[in-house]
PDB file of C-alpha atoms in Angstrom:
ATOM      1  CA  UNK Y   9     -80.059  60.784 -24.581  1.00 83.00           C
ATOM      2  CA  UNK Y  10     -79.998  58.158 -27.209  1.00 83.00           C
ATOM      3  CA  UNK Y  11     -75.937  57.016 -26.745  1.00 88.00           C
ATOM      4  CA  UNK Y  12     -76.173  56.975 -23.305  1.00 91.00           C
ATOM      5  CA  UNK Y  13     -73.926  54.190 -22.351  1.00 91.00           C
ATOM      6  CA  UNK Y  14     -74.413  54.091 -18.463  1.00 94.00           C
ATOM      7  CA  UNK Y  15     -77.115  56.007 -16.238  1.00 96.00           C
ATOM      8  CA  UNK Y  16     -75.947  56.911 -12.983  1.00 96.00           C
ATOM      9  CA  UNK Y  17     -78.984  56.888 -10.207  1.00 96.00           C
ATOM     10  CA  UNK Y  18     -77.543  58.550  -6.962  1.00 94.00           C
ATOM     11  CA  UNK Y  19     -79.762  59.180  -4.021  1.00 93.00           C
ATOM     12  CA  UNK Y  20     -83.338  58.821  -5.923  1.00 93.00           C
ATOM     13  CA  UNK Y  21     -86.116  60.803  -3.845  1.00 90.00           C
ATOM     14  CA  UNK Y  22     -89.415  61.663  -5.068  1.00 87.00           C
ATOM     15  CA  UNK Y  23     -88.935  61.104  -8.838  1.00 91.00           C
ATOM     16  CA  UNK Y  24     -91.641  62.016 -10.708  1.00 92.00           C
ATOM     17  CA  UNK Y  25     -93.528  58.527 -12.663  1.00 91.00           C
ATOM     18  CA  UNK Y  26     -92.301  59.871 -15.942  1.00 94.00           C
ATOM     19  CA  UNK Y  27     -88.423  59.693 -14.759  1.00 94.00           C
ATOM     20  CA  UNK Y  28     -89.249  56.442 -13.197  1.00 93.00           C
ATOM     21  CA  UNK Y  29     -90.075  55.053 -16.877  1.00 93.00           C
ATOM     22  CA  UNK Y  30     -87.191  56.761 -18.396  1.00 93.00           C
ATOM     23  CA  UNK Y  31     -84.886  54.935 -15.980  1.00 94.00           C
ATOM     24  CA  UNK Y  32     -87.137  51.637 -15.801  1.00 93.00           C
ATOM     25  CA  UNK Y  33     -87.424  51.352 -19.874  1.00 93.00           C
ATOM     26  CA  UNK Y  34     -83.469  52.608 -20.461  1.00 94.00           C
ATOM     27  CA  UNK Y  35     -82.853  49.071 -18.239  1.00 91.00           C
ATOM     28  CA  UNK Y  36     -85.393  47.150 -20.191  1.00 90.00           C
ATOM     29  CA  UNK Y  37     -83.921  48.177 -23.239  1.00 90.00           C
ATOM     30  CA  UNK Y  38     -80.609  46.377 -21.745  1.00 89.00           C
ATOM     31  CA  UNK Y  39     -78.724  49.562 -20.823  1.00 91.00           C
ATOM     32  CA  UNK Y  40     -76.477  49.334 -17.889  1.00 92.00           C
ATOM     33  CA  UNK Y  41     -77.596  51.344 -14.444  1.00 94.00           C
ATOM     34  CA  UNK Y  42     -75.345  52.179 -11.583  1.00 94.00           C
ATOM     35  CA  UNK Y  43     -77.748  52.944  -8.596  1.00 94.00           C
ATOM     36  CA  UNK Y  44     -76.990  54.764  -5.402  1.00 94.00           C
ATOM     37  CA  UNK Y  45     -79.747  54.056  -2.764  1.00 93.00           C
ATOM     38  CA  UNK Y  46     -79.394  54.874   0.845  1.00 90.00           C
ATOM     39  CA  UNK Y  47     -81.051  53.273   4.367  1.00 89.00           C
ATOM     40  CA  UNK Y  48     -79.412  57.092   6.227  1.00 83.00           C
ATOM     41  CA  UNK Y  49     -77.769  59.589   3.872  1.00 83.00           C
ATOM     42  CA  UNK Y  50     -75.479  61.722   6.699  1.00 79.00           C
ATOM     43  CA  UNK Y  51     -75.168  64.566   3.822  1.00 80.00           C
ATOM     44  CA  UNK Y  52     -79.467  64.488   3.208  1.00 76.00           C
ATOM     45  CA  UNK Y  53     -80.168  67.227   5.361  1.00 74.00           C
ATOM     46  CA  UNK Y  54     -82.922  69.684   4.881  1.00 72.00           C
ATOM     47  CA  UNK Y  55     -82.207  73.435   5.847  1.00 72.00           C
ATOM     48  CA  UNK Y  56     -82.892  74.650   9.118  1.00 74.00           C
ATOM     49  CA  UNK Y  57     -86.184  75.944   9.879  1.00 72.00           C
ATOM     50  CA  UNK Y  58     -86.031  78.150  13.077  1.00 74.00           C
ATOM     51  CA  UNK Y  59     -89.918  77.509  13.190  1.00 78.00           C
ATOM     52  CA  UNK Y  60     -89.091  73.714  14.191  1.00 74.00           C
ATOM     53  CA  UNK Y  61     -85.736  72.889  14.825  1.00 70.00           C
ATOM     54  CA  UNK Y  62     -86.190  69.286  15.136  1.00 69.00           C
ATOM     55  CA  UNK Y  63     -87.210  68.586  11.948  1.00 66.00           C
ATOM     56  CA  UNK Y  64     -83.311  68.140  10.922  1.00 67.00           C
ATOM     57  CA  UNK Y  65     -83.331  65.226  12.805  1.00 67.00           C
ATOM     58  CA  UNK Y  66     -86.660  63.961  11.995  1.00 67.00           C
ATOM     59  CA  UNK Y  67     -86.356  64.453   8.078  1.00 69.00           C
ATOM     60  CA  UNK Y  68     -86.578  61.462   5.679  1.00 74.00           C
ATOM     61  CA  UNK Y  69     -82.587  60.517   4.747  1.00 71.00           C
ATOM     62  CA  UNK Y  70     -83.310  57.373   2.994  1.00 82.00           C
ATOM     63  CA  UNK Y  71     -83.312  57.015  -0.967  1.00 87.00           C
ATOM     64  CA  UNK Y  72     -85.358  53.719  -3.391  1.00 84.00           C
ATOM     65  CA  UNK Y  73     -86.231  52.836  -6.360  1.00 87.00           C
ATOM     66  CA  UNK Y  74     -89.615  51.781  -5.048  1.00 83.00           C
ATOM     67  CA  UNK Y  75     -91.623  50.525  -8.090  1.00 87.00           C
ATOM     68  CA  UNK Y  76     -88.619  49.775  -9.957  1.00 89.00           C
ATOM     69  CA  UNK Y  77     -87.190  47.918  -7.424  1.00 89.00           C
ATOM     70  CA  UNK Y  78     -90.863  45.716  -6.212  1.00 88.00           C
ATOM     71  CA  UNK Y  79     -91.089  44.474  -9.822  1.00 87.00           C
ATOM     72  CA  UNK Y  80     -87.825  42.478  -9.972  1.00 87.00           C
ATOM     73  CA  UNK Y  81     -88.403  41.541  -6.265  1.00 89.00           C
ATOM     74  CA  UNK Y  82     -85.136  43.407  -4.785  1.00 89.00           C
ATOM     75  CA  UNK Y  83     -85.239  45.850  -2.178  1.00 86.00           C
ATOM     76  CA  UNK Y  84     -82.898  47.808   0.203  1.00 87.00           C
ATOM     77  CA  UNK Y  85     -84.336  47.076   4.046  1.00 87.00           C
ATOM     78  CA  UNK Y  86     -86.284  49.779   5.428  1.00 86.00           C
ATOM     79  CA  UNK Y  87     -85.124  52.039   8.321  1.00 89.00           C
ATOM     80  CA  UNK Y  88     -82.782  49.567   8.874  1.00 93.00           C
ATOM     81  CA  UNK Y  89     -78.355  49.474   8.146  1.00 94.00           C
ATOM     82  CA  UNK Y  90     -75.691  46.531   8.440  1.00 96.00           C
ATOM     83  CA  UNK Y  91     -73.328  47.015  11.408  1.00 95.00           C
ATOM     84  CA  UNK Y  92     -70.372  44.720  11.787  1.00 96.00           C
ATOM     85  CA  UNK Y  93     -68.377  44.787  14.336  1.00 95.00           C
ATOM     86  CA  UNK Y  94     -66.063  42.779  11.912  1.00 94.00           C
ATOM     87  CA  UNK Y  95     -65.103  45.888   9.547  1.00 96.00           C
ATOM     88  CA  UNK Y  96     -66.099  48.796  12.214  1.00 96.00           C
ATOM     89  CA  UNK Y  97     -64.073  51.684  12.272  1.00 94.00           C
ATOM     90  CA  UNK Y  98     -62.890  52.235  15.796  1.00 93.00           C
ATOM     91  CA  UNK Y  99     -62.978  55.903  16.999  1.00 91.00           C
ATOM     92  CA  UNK Y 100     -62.763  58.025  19.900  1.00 86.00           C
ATOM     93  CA  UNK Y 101     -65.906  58.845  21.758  1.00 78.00           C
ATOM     94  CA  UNK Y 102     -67.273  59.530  25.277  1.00 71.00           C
ATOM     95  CA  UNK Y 103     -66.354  62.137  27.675  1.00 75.00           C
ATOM     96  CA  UNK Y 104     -62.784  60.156  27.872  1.00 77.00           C
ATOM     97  CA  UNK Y 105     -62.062  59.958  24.249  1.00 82.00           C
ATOM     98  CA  UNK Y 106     -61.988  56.204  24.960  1.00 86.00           C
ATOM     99  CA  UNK Y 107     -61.225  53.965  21.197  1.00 91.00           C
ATOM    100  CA  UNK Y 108     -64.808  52.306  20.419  1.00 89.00           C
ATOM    101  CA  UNK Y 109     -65.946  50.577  17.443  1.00 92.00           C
ATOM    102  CA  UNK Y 110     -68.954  52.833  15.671  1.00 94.00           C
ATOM    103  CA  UNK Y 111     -71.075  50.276  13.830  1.00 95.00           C
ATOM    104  CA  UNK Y 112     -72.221  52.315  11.260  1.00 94.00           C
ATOM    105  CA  UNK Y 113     -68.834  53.064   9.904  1.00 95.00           C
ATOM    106  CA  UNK Y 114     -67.519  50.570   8.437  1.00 95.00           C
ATOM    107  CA  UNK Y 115     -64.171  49.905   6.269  1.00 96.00           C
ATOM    108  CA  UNK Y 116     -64.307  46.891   3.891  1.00 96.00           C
ATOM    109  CA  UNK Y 117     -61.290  45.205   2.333  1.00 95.00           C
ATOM    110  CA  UNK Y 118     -60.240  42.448   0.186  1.00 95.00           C
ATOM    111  CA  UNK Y 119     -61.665  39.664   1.968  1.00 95.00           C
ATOM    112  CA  UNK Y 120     -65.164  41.449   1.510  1.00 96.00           C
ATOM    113  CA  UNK Y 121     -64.753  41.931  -1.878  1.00 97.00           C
ATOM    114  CA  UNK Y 122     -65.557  39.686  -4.728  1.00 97.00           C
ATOM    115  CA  UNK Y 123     -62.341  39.324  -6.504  1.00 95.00           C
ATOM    116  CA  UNK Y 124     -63.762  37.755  -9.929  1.00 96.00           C
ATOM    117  CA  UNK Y 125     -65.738  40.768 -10.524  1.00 95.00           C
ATOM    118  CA  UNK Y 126     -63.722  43.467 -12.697  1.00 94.00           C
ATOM    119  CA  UNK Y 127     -65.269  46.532 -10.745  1.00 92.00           C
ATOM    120  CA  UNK Y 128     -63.917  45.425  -7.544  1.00 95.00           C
ATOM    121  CA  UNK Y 129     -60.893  43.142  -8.322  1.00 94.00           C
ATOM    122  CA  UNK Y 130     -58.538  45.854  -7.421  1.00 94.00           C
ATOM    123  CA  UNK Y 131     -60.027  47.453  -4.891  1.00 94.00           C
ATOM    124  CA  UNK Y 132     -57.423  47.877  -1.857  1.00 96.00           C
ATOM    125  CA  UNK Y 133     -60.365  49.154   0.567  1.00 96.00           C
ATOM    126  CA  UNK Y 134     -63.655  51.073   0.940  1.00 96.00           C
ATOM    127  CA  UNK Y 135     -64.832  53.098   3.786  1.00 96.00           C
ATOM    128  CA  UNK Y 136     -68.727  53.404   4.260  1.00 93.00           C
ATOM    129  CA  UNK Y 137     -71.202  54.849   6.517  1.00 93.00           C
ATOM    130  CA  UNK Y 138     -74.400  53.088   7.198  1.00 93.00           C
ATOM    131  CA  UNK Y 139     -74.389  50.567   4.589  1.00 94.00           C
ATOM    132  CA  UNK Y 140     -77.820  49.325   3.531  1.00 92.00           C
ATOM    133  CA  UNK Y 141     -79.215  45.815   3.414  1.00 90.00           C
ATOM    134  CA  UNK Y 142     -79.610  44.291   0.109  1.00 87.00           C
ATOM    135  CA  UNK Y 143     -82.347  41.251   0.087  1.00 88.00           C
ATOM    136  CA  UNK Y 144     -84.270  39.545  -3.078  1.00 90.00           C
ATOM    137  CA  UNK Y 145     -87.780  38.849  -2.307  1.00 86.00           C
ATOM    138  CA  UNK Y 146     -88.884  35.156  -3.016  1.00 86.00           C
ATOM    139  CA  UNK Y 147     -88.980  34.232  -6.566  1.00 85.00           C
ATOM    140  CA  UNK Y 148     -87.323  37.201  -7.397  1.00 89.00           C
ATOM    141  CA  UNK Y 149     -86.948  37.775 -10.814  1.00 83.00           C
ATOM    142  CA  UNK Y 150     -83.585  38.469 -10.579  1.00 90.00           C
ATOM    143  CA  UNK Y 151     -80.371  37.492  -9.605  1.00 92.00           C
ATOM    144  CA  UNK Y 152     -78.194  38.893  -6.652  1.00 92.00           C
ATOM    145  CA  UNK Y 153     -74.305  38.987  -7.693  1.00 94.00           C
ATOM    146  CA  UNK Y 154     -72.756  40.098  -4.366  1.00 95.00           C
ATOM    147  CA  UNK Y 155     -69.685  42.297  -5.718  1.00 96.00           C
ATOM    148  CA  UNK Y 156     -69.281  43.774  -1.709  1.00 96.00           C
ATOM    149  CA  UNK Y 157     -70.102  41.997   1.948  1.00 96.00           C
ATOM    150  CA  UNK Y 158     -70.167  42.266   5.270  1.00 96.00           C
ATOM    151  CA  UNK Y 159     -68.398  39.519   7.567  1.00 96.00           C
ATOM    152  CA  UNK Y 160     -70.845  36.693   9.080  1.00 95.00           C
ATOM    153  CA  UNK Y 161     -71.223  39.278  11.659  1.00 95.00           C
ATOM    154  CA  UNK Y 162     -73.058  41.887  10.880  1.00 96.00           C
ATOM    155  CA  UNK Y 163     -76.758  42.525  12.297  1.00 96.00           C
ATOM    156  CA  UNK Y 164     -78.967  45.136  11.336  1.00 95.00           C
ATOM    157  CA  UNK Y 165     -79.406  48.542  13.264  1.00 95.00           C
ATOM    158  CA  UNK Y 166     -82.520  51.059  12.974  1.00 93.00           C
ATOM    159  CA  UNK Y 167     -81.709  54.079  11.417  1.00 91.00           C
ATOM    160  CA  UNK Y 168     -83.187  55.907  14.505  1.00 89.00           C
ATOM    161  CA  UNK Y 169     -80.625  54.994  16.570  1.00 92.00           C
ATOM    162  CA  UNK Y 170     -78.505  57.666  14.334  1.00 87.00           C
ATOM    163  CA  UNK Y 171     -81.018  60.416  14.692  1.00 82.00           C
ATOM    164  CA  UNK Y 172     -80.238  61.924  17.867  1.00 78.00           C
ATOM    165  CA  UNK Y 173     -76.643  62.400  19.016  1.00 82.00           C
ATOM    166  CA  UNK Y 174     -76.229  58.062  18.616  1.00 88.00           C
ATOM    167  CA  UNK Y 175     -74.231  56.534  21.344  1.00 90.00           C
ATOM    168  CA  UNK Y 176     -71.743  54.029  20.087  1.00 92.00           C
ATOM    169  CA  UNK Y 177     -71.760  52.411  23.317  1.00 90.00           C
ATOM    170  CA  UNK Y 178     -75.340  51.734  23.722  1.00 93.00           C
ATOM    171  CA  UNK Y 179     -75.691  50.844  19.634  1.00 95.00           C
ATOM    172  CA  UNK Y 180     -72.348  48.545  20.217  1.00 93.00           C
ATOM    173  CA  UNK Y 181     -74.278  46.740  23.743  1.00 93.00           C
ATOM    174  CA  UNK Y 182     -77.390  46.064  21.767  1.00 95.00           C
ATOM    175  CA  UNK Y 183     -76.155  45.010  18.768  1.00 96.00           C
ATOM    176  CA  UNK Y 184     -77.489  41.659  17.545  1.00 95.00           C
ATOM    177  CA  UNK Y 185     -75.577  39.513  14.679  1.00 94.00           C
ATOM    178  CA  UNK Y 186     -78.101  38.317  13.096  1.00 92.00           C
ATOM    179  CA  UNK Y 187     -77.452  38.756   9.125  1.00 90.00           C
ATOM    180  CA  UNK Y 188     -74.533  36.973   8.393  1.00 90.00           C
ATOM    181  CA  UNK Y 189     -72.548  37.431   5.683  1.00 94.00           C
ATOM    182  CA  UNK Y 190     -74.620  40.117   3.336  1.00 94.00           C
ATOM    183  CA  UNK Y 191     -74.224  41.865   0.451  1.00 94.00           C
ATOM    184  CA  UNK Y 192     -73.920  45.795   0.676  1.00 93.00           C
ATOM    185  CA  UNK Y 193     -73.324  46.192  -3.271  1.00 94.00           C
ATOM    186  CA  UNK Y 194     -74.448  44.310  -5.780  1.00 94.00           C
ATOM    187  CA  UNK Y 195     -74.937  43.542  -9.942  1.00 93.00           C
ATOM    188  CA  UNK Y 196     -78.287  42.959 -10.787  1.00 91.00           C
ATOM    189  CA  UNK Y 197     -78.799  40.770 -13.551  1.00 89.00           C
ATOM    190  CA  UNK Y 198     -81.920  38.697 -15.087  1.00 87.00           C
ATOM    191  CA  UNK Y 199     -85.026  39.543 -17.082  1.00 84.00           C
ATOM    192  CA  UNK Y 200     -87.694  41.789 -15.915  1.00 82.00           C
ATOM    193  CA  UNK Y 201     -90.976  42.952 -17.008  1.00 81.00           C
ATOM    194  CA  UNK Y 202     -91.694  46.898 -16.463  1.00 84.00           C
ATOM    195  CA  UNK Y 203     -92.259  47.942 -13.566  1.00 81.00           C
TER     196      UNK Y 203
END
């Protein structure tokens, strides 16, 4: 509609190339976009099918922009989240119910938060599961504004190792730090051409 003010994009799969210019020409025209994408969307499951029971575990969870996103050179890492062993949530697993931190849940508070930024100044915490990784390809036409971050230790994990019953252990003893200090949310700002 004509007075929209803000355009909520949660979870985009397989929109069509006419909804892709709606959305990519409402931004052009300078209107304001809060978008939801998603390396491993937990609630993206497709019904059963008693004809191939795997496929649950095999179905496509992630969400993009694609186009939208290639043309101002930002994109959300594929198949890939941000662990950090710095905001894990520690939870009982194993056969012992023994405390371990689970890498892909992760709860964020004020010191990953970017205080100077009205939508998260007052934030007390977040919790998130499998937080995608944010990255700006070179000479990007856009700016990255990081308004939430991991610690400088977060790494990135494949999305497969979620797929089948994960092991916190074994994700926890490979886990390699190798990101740094990333953003996980993020404004977008600077002038594009359409996508």
């Amino acid at each position: 509609p004509e007075d929209t003010d803000l355009l909520l994009v949660a979870h985009p799969k397989g929109l069509s190339d006419d909804l892709l210019y709606e959305i990519d020409q409402f931004i052009l025209r300078g209107g304001h976009a809060l978008i939801l994408v998603d390396p491993w969307c937990e609630s993206d499951r497709p019904p059963s099918d008693p004809n191939d029971p795997m496929a649950q575990f095999t179905a496509e969870r992630s969400s993009s922009l694609g186009r939208l996103f290639d043309a101002c050179g930002l994109a959300l890492a594929d198949g890939v989240f941000l662990g950090d062993p710095g905001t894990a949530l520690t939870l009982q697993a194993g056969e012992r119910r023994q405390p371990m931190a689970h890498l892909w849940y992760q709860e964020l508070g004020p010191d990953n938060f970017d205080r100077d930024d009205v939508v998260t100044q007052s934030l007390p915490s977040i919790v998130l599961s499998t937080p995608g990784h944010l990255t700006l390809a070179e000479g990007a036409a856009v700016r990255l504004l990081p308004l939430v971050s991991t610690t400088g230790e977060a790494g990135e994990i494949s999305t497969s190792a979620l797929q089948f019953m994960p092991d916190p252990q074994r994700i926890l003893a490979e886990f390699v730090p190798d990101a740094g200090v990333s953003p996980i949310a993020a404004r977008v700002q600077g002038k594009v051409q359409s996508a």
